[in-house]
PDB file of C-alpha atoms in Angstrom:
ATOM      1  CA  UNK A   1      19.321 -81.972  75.560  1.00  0.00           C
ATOM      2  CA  UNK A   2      19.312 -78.480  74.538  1.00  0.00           C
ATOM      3  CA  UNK A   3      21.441 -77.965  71.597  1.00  0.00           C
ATOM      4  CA  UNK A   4      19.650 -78.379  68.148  1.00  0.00           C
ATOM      5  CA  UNK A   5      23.495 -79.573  66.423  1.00  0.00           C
ATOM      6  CA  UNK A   6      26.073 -81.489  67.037  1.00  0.00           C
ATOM      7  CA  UNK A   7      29.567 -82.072  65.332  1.00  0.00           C
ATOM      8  CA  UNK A   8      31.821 -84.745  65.593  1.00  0.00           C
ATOM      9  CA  UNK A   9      35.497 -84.035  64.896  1.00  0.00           C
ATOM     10  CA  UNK A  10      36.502 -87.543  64.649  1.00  0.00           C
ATOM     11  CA  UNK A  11      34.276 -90.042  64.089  1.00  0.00           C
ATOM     12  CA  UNK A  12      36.081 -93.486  64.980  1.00  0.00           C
ATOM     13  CA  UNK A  13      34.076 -96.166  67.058  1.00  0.00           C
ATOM     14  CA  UNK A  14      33.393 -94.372  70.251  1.00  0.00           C
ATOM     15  CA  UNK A  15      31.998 -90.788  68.224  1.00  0.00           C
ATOM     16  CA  UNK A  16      30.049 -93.403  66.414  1.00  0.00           C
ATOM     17  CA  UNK A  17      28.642 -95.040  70.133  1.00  0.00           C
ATOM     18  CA  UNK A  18      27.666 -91.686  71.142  1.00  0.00           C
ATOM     19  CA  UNK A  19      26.254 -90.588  67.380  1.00  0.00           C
ATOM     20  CA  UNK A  20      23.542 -93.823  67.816  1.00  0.00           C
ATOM     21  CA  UNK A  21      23.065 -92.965  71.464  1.00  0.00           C
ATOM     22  CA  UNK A  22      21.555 -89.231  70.928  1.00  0.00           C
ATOM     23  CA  UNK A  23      19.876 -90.675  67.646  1.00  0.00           C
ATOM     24  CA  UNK A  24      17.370 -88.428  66.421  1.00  0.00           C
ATOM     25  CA  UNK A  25      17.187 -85.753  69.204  1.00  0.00           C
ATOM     26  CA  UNK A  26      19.767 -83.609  67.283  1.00  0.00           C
ATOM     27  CA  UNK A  27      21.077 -82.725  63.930  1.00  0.00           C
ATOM     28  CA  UNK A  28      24.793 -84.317  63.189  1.00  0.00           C
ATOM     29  CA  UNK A  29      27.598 -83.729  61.202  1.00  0.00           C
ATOM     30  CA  UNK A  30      30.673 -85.057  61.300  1.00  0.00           C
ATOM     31  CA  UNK A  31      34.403 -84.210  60.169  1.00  0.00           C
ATOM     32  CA  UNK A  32      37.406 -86.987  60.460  1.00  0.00           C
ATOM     33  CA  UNK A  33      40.506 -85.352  59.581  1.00  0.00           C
ATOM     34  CA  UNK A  34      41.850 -89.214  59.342  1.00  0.00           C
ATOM     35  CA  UNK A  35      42.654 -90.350  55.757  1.00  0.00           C
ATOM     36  CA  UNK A  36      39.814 -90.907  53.516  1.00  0.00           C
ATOM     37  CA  UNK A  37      37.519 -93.979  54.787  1.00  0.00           C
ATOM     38  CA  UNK A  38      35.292 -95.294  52.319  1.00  0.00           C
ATOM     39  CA  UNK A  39      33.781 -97.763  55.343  1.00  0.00           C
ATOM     40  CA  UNK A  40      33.508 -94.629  57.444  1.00  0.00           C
ATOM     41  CA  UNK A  41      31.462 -92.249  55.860  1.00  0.00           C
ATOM     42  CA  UNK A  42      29.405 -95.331  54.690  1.00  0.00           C
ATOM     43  CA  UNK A  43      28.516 -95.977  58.653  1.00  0.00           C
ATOM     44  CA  UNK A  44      27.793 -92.230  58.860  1.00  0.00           C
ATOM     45  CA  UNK A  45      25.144 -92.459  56.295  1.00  0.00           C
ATOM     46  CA  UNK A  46      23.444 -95.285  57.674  1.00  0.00           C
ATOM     47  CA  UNK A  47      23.258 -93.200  60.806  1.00  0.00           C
ATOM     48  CA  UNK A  48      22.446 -89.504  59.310  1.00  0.00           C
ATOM     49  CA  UNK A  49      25.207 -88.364  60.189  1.00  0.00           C
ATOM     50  CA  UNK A  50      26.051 -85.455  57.233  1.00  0.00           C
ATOM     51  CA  UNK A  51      29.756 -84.594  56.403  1.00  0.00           C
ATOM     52  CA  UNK A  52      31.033 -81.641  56.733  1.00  0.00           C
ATOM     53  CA  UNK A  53      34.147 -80.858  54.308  1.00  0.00           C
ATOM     54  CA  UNK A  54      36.410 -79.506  56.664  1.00  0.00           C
ATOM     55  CA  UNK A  55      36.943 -79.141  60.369  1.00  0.00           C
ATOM     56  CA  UNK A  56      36.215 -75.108  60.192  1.00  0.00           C
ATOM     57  CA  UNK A  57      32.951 -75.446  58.646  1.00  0.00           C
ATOM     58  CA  UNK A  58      31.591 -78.447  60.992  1.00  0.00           C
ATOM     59  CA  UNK A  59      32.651 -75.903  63.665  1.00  0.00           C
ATOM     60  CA  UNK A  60      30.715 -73.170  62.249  1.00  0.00           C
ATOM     61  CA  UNK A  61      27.162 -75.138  61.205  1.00  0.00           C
ATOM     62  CA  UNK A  62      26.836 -76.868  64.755  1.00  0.00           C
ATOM     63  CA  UNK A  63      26.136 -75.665  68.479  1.00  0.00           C
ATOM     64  CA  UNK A  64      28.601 -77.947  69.990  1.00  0.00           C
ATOM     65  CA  UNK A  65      31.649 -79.896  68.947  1.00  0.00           C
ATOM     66  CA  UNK A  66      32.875 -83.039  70.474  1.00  0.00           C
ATOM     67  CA  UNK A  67      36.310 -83.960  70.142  1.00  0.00           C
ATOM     68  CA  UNK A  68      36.730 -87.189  69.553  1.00  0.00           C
ATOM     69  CA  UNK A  69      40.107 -87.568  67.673  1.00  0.00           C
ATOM     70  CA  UNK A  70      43.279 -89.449  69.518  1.00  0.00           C
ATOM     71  CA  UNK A  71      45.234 -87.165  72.172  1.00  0.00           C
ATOM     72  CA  UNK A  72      48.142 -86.904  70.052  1.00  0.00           C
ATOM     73  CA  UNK A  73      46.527 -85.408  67.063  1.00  0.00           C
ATOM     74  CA  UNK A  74      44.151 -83.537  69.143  1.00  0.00           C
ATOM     75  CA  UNK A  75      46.687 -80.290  68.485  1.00  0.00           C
ATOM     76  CA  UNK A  76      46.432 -80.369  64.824  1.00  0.00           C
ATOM     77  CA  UNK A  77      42.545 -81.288  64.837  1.00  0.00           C
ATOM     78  CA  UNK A  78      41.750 -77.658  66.096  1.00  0.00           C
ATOM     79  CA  UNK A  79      44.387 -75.500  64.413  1.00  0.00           C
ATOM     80  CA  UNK A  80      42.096 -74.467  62.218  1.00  0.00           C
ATOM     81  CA  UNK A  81      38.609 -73.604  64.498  1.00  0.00           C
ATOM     82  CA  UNK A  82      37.780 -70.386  65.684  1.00  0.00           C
ATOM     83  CA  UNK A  83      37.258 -71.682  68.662  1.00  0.00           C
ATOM     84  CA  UNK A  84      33.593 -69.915  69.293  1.00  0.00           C
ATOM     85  CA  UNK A  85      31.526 -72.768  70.111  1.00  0.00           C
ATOM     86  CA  UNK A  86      31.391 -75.192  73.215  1.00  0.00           C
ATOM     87  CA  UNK A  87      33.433 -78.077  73.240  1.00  0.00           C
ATOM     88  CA  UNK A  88      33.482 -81.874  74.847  1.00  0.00           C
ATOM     89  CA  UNK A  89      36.559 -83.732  74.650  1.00  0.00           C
ATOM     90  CA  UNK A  90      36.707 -87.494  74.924  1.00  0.00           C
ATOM     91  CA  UNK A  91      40.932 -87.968  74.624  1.00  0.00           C
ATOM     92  CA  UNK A  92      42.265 -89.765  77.475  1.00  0.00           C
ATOM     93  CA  UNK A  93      44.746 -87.702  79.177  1.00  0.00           C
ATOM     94  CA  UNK A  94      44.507 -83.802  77.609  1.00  0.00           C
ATOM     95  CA  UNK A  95      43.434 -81.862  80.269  1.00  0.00           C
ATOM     96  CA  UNK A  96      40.941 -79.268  79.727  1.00  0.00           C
ATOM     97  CA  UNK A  97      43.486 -76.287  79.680  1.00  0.00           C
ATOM     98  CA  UNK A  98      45.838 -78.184  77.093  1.00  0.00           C
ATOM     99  CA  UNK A  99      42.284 -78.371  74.772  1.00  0.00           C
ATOM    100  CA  UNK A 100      42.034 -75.073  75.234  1.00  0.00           C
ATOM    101  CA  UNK A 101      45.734 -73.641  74.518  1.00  0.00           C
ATOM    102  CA  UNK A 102      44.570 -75.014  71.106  1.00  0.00           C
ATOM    103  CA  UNK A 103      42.397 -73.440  70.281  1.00  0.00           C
ATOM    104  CA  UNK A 104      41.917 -69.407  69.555  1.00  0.00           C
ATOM    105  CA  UNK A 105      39.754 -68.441  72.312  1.00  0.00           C
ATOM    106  CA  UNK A 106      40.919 -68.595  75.785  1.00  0.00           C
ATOM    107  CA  UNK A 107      37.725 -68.474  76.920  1.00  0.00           C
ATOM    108  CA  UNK A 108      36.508 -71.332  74.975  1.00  0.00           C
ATOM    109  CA  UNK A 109      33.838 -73.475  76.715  1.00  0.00           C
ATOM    110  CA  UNK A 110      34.608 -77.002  77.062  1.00  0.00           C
ATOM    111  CA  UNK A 111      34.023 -79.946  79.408  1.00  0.00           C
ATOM    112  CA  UNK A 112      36.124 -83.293  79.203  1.00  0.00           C
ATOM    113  CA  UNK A 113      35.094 -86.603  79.447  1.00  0.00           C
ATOM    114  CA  UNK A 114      36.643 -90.412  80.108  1.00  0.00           C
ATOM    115  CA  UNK A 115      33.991 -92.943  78.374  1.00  0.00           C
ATOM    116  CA  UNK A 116      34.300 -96.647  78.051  1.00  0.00           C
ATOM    117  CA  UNK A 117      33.716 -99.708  75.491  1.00  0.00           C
ATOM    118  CA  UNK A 118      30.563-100.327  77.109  1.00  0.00           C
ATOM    119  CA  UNK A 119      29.067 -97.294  74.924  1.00  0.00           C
ATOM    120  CA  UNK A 120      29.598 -99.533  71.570  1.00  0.00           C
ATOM    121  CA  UNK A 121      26.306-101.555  73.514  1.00  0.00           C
ATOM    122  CA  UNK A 122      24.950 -97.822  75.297  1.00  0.00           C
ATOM    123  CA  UNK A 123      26.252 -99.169  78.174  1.00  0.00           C
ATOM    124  CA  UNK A 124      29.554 -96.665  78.644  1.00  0.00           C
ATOM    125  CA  UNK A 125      30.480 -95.616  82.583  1.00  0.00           C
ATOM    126  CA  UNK A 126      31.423 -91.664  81.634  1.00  0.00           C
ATOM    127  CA  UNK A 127      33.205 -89.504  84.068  1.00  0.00           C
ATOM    128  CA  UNK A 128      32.299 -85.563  83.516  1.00  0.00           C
ATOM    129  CA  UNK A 129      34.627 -82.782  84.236  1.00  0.00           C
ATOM    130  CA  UNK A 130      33.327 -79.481  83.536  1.00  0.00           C
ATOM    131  CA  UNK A 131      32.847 -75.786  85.284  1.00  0.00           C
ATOM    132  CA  UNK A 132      30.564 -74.452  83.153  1.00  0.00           C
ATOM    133  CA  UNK A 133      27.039 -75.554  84.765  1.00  0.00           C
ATOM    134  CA  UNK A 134      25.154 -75.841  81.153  1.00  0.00           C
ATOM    135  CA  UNK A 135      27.372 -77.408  79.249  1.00  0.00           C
ATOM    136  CA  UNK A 136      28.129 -79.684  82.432  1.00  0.00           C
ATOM    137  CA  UNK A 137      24.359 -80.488  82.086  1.00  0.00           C
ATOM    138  CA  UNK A 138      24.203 -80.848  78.584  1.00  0.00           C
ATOM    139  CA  UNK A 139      27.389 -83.169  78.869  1.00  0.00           C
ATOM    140  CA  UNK A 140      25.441 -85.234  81.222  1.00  0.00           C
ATOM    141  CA  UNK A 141      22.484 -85.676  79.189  1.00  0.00           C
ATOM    142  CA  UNK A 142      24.800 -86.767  76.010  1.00  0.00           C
ATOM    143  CA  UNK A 143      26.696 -89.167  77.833  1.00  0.00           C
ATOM    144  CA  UNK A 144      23.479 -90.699  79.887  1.00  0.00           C
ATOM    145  CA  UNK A 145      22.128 -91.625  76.428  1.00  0.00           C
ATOM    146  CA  UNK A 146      25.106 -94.203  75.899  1.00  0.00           C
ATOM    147  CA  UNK A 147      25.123 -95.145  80.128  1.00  0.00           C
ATOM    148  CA  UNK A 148      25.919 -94.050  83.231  1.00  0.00           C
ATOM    149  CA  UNK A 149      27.100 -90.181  83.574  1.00  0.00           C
ATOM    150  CA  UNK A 150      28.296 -88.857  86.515  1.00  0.00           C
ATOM    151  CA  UNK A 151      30.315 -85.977  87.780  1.00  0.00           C
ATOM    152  CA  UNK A 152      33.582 -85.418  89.028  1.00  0.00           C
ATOM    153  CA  UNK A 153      34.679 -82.486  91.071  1.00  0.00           C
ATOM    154  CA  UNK A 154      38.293 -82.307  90.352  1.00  0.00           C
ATOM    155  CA  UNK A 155      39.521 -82.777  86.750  1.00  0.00           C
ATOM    156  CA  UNK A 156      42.937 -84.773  88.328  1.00  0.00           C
ATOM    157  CA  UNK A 157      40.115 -87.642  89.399  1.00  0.00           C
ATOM    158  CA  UNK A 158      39.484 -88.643  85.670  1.00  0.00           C
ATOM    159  CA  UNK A 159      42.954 -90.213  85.594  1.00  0.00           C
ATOM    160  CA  UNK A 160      41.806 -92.415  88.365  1.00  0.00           C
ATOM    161  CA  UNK A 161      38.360 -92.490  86.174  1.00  0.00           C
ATOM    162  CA  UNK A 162      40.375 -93.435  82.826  1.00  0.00           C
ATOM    163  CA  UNK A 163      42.497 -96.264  84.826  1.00  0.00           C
ATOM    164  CA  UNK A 164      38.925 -98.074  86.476  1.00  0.00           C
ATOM    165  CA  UNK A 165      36.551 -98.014  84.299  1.00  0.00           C
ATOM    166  CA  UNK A 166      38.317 -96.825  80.890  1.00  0.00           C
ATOM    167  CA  UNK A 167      40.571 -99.912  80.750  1.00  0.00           C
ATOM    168  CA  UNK A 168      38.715-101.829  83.544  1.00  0.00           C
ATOM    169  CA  UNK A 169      36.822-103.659  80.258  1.00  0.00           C
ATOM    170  CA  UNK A 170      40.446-105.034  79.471  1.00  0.00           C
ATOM    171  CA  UNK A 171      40.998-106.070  82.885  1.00  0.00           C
ATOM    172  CA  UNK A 172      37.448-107.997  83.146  1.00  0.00           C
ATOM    173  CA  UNK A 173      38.043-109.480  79.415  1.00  0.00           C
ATOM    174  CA  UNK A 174      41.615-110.915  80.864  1.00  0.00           C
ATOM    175  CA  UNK A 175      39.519-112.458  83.881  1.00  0.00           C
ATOM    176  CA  UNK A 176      36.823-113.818  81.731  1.00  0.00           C
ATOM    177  CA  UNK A 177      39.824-115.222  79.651  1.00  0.00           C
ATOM    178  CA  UNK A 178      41.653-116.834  82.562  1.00  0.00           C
ATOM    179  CA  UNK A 179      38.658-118.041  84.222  1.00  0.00           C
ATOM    180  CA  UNK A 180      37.205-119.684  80.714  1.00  0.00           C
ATOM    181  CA  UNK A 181      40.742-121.671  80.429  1.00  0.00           C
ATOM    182  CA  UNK A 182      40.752-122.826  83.799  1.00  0.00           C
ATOM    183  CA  UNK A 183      37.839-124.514  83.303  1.00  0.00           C
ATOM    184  CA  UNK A 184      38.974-125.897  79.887  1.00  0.00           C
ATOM    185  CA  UNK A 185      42.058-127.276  81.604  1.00  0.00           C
ATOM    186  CA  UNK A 186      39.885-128.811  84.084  1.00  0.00           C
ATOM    187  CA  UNK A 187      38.198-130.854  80.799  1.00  0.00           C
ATOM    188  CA  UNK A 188      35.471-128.352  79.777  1.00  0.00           C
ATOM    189  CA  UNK A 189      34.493-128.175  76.502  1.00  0.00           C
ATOM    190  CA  UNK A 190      36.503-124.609  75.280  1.00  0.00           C
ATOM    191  CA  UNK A 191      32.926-122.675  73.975  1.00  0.00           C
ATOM    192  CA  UNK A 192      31.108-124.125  77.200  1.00  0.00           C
ATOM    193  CA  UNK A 193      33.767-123.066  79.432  1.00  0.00           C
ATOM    194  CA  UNK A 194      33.966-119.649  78.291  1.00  0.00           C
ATOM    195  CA  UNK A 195      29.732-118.757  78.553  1.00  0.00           C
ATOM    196  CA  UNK A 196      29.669-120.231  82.181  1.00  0.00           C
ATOM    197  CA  UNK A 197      32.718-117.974  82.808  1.00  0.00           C
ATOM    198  CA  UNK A 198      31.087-115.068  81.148  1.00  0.00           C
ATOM    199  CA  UNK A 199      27.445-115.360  82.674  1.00  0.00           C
ATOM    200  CA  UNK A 200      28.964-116.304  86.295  1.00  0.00           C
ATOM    201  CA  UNK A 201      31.066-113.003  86.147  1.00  0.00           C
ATOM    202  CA  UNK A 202      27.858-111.333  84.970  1.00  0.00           C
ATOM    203  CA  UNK A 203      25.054-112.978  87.408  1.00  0.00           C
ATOM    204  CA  UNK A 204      27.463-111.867  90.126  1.00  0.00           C
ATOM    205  CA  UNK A 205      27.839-108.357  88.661  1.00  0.00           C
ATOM    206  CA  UNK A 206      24.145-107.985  88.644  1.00  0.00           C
ATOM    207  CA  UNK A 207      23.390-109.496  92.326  1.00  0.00           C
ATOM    208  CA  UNK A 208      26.097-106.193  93.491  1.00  0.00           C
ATOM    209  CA  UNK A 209      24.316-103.424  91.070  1.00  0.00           C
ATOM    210  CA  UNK A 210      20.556-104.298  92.293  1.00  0.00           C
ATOM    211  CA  UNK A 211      21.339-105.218  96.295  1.00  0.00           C
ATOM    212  CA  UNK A 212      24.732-102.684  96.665  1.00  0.00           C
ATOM    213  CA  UNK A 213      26.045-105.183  99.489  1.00  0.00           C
ATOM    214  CA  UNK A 214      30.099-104.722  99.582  1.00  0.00           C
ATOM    215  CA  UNK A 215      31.695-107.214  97.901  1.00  0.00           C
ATOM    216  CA  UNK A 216      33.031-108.474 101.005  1.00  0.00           C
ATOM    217  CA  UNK A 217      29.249-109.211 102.219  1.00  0.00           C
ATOM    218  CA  UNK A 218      28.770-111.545  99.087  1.00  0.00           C
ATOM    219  CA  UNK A 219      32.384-113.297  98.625  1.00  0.00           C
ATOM    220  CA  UNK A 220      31.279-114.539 102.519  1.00  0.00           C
ATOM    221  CA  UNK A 221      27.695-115.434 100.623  1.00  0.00           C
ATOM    222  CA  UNK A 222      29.566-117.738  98.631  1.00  0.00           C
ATOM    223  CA  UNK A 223      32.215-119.396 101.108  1.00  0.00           C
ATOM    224  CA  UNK A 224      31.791-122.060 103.364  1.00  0.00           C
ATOM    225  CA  UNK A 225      33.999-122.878 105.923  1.00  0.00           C
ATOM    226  CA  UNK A 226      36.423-125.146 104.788  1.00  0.00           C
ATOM    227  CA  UNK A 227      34.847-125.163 101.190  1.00  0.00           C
ATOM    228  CA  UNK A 228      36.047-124.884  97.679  1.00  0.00           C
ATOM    229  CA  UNK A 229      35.718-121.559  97.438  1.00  0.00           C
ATOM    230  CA  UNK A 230      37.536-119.925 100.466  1.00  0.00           C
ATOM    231  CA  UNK A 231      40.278-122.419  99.109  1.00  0.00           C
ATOM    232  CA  UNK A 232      40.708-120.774  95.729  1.00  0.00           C
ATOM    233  CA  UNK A 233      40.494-117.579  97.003  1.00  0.00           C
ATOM    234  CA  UNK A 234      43.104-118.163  99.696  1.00  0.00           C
ATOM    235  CA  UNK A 235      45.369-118.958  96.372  1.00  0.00           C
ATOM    236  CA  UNK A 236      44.371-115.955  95.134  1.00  0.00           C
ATOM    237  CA  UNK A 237      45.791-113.611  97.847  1.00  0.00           C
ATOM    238  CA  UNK A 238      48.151-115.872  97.277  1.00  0.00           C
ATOM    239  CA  UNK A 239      49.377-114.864  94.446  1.00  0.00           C
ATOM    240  CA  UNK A 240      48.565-111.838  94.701  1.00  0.00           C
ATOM    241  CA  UNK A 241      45.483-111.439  92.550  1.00  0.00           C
ATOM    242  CA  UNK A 242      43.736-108.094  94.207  1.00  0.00           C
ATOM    243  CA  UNK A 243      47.162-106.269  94.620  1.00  0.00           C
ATOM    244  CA  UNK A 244      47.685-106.968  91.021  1.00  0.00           C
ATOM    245  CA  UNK A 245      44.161-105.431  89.999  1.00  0.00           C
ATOM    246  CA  UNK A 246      44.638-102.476  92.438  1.00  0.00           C
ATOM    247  CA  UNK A 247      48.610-102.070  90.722  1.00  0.00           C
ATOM    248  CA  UNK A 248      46.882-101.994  86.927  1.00  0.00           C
ATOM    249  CA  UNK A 249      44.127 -99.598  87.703  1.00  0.00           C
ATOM    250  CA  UNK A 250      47.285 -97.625  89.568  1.00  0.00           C
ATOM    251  CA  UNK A 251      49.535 -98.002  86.436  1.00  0.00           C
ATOM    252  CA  UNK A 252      47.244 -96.628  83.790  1.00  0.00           C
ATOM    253  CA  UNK A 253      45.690 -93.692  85.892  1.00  0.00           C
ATOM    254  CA  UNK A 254      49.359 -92.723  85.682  1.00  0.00           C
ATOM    255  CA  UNK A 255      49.908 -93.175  82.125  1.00  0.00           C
ATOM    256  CA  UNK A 256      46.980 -91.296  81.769  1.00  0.00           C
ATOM    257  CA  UNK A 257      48.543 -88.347  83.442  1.00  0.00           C
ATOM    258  CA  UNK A 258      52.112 -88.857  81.657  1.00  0.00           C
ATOM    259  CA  UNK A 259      49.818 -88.561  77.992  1.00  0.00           C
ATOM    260  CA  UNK A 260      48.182 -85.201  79.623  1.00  0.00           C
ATOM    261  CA  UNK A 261      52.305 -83.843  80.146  1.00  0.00           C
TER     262      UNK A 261
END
């Protein structure tokens, strides 16, 4: 990473993620323009993280400035910056000409990117949009410190980024939910039924990421002819199940364009 400081506007549960990801590599300040959070800037000095006392003057001590607030405060969060630094955006929607109209330079610097839950464990799946080549690399570096960072080409793909893997978690939780009370309604125990659920889903995550066989190649793995598995997944289809999953990941990659206006 080459930047020596780094601000957080914002510093809610994800800035925090990415704060204990970089860890020591940088210098950190932070600014949350939220109401005063006793809890918060108690978690930022277990993590050296310094304050800064207002938005302006985190701007003006650091080399870059992620934005971190929510998209609909993102407006007011940067009224008062100057707008001379380079910027990284995490707000789901706000393209990376709306960040700019905010702020006083036109030519302001500033890549955008869609993380995930999975950086609370430094686990996060982070799409990168960005056309300036070092702060595209320095966004990369951030972001691989918490996960998986990887590039997109065309800023319009992050919707498609923010309705996969920014509310996939949601979708797998909802699986992991249904799956636990099936088996509870088949007589499991409720805590038992939920870990099998939750380390079945994972085993077969894990067999995909470290062989990179379609999916298709393993569900036939698993099925026998005439077996108990090709007849739950014939339910399945149906009732739908994969158009349902393709329809949410669909439905939020255009609510994340409707928040972006």
């Amino acid at each position: 990473m080459d930047v020596a400081s780094i601000g957080f506007l914002g510093f809610g549960k994800m800035a925090q993620s990415i704060a204990s990801g970089i860890g020591t590599t940088a210098k950190l300040h932070y600014f949350d323009p939220a109401p005063d959070d006793a809890s918060l800037h108690a978690t930022a000095r277990k993590m050296n993280v310094a304050p800064a006392p207002t938005a302006r003057e985190l701007e003006t001590g650091v080399d870059l400035l992620l934005l971190c607030v929510k998209p609909g405060d993102m407006a007011r969060a940067l009224s008062t910056l100057e707008g001379n630094k380079s910027y990284i955006t995490i707000a789901a929607g706000l393209s990376v000409d709306t960040v700019v109209s905010s702020l006083p330079n036109p030519s302001a610097r500033v890549a955008r990117v869609m993380p995930n839950l999975g950086a609370t464990i430094a686990q996060s799946v982070s799409g990168v949009y960005c056309t300036d080549a070092a702060l595209l690399k320095t966004t990369l570096s951030i972001f691989s410190s918490i996960g998986m960072a990887f590039q997109v080409q065309k800023e319009e793909l992050l919707h498609a980024v923010t309705g996969l893997s920014g509310s996939g978690p949601a979708y797998a939780f909802l699986f992991l939910q249904s799956l636990g009370e099936a088996g509870i309604l088949q007589g499991l125990p409720a805590e038992q039924s939920f870990e099998m659920a939750a380390r079945t889903v994972k085993a077969a995550m894990d067999l995909y990421l470290e062989n990179r066989e379609h999916p298709g190649q393993w569900i036939t793995k698993v099925s026998s002819p005439g077996g108990t598995t090709i007849e739950g997944l014939a339910t399945l289809e149906d009732h739908g199940f994969r158009a349902a999953v393709i329809r949410a990941v669909e439905a939020a990659a255009e609510k994340s364009r409707q928040l972006g206006g």
